[in-house]
CSV table of C-alpha atoms in Angstrom, one decimal:
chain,number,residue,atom,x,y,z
A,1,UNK,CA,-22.4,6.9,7.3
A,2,UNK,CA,-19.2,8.1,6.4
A,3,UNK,CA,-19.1,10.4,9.0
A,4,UNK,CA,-18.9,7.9,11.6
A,5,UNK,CA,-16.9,5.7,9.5
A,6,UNK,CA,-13.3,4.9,11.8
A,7,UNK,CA,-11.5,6.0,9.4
A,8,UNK,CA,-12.3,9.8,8.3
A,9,UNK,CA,-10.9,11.2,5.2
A,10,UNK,CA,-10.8,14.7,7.6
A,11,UNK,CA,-8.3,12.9,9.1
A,12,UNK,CA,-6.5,11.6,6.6
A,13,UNK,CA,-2.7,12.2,7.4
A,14,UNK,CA,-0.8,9.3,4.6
A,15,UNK,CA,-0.9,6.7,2.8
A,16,UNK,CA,2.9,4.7,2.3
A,17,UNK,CA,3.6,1.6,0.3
A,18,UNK,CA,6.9,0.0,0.1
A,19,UNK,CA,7.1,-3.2,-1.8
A,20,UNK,CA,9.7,-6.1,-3.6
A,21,UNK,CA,11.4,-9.0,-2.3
A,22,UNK,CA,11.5,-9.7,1.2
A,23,UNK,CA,15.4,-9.1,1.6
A,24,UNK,CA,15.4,-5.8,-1.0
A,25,UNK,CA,12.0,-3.5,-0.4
A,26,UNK,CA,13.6,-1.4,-2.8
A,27,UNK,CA,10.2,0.6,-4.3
A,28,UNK,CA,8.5,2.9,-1.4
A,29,UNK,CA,6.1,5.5,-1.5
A,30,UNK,CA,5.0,7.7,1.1
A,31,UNK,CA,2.3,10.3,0.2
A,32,UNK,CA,3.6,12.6,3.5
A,33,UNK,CA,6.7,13.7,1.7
A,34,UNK,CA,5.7,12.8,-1.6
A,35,UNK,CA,9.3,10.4,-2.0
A,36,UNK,CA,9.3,7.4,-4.6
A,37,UNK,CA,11.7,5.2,-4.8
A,38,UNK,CA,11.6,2.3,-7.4
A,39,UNK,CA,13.6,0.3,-9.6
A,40,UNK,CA,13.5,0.6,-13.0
A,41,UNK,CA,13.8,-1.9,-16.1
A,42,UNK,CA,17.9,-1.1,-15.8
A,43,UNK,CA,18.0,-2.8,-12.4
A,44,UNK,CA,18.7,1.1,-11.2
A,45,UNK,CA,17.2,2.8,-8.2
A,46,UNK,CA,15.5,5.9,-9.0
A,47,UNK,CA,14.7,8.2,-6.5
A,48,UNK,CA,12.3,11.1,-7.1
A,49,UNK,CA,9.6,13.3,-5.8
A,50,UNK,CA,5.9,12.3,-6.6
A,51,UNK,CA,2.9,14.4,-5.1
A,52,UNK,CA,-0.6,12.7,-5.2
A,53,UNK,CA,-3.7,15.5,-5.5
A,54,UNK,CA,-6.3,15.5,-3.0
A,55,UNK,CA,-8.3,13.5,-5.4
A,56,UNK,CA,-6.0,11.1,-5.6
A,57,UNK,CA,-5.8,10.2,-2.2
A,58,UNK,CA,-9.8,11.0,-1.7
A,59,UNK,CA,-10.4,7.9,-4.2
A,60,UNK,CA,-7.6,5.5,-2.0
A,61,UNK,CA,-9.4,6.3,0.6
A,62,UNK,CA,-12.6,5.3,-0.4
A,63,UNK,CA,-11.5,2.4,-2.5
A,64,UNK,CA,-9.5,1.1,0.8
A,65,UNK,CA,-13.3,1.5,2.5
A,66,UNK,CA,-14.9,0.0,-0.6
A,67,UNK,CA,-12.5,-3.3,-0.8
A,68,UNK,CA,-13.0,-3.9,3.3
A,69,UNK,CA,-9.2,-3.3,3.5
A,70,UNK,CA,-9.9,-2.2,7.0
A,71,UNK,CA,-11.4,-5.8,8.0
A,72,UNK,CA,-8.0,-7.3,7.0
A,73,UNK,CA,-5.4,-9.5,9.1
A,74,UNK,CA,-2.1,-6.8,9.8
A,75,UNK,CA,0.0,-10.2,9.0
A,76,UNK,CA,-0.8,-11.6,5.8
A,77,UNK,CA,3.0,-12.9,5.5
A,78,UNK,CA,3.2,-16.9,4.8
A,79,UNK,CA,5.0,-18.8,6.8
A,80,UNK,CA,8.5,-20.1,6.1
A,81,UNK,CA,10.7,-23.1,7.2
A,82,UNK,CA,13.8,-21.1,6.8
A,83,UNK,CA,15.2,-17.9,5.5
A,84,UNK,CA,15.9,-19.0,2.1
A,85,UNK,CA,12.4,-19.9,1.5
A,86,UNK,CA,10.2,-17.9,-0.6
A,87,UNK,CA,12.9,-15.2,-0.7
A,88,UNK,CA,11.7,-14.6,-4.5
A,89,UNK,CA,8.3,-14.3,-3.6
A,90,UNK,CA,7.2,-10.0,-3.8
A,91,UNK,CA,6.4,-8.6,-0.7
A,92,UNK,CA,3.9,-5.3,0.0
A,93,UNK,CA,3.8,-3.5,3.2
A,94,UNK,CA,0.7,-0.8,2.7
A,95,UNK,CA,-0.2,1.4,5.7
A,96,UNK,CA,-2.7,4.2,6.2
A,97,UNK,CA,-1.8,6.9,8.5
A,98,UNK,CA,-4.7,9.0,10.1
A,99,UNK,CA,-4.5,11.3,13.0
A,100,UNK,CA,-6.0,9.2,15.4
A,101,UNK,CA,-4.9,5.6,13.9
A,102,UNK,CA,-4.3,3.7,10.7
A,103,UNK,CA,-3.7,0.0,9.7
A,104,UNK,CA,-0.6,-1.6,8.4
A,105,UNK,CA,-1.2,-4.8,6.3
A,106,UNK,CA,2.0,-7.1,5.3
A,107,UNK,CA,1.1,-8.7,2.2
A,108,UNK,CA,3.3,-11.8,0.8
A,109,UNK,CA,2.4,-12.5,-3.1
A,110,UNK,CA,1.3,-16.2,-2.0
A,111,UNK,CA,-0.3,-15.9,1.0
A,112,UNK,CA,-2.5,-19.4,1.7
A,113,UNK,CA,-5.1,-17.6,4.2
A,114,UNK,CA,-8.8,-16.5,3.3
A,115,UNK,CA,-8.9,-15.6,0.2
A,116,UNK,CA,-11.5,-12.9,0.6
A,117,UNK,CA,-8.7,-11.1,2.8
A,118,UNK,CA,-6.5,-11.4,0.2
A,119,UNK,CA,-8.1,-10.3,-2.3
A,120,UNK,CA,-9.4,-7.3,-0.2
A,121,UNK,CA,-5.8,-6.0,0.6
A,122,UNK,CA,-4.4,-7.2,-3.2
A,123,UNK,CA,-6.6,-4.8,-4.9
A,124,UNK,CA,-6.0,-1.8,-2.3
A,125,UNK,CA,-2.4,-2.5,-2.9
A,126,UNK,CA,-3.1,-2.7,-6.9
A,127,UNK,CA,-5.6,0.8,-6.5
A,128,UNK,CA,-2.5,2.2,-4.8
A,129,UNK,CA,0.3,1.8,-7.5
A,130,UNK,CA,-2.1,2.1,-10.3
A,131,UNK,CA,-2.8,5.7,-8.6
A,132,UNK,CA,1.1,6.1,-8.1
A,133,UNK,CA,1.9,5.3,-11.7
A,134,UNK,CA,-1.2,7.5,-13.1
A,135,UNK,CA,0.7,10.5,-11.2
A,136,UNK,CA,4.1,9.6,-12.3
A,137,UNK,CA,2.9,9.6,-15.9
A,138,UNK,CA,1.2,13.3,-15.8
């Protein structure tokens, strides 16, 4: 099954996540050349190199598989009356690169659609920074 699955770990190429208000995405990772970028309790960028292990990114891959993150809308972003709106409101931008293709989702913190969508791309999203922060601490 996994074989013929679209999206073949073989073919993994990255996985990148940038994430923050709307008008600031100040934290990014990008497994390709292993930069993170975040803000820390200071309200200081930090900027530093961060490689994932094979395993790492085997289990994203799986767990983006696992939560359907495939299935989910590119544009999860609410809609806004104007540009002041929900300009405190986090924003995540995950995308999956393979060699062949890969899926961006655009994730605003209170997105109204289907939840089951949601919640589908909020826990890749959480599977991916818990990953991140589990390599940043080793």
């Amino acid at each position: 099954m996994i074989k013929n699955a679209p999206y073949r770990f073989a073919d993994f190429e990255y996985v990148k996540i940038q994430y923050g208000l709307p008008d600031s995405m100040l934290n990014s990772y990008n497994s390709a050349t292993q930069e993170y970028q975040y803000l820390n309790k200071n309200n200081e960028v930090v900027k530093k190199k961060l490689k994932l292990t094979d395993d790492d990114l085997l289990y994203l891959h799986r767990k983006a598989m696992e939560m359907g993150f495939w299935n989910v809308d590119n544009d999860m972003t609410t809609p806004r009356e104007d540009a002041s709106e929900g300009h405190s409101v986090p924003r995540y931008i995950l995308e999956y690169k393979y060699k062949e293709k890969g899926k961006k989702v655009t994730l605003d913190a209170d997105y109204p659609g289907n939840q089951k969508m949601k919640d589908a791309a909020k826990t890749t999203i959480e599977k991916v920074l818990d990953i991140i922060n589990v390599a940043d601490a080793r």
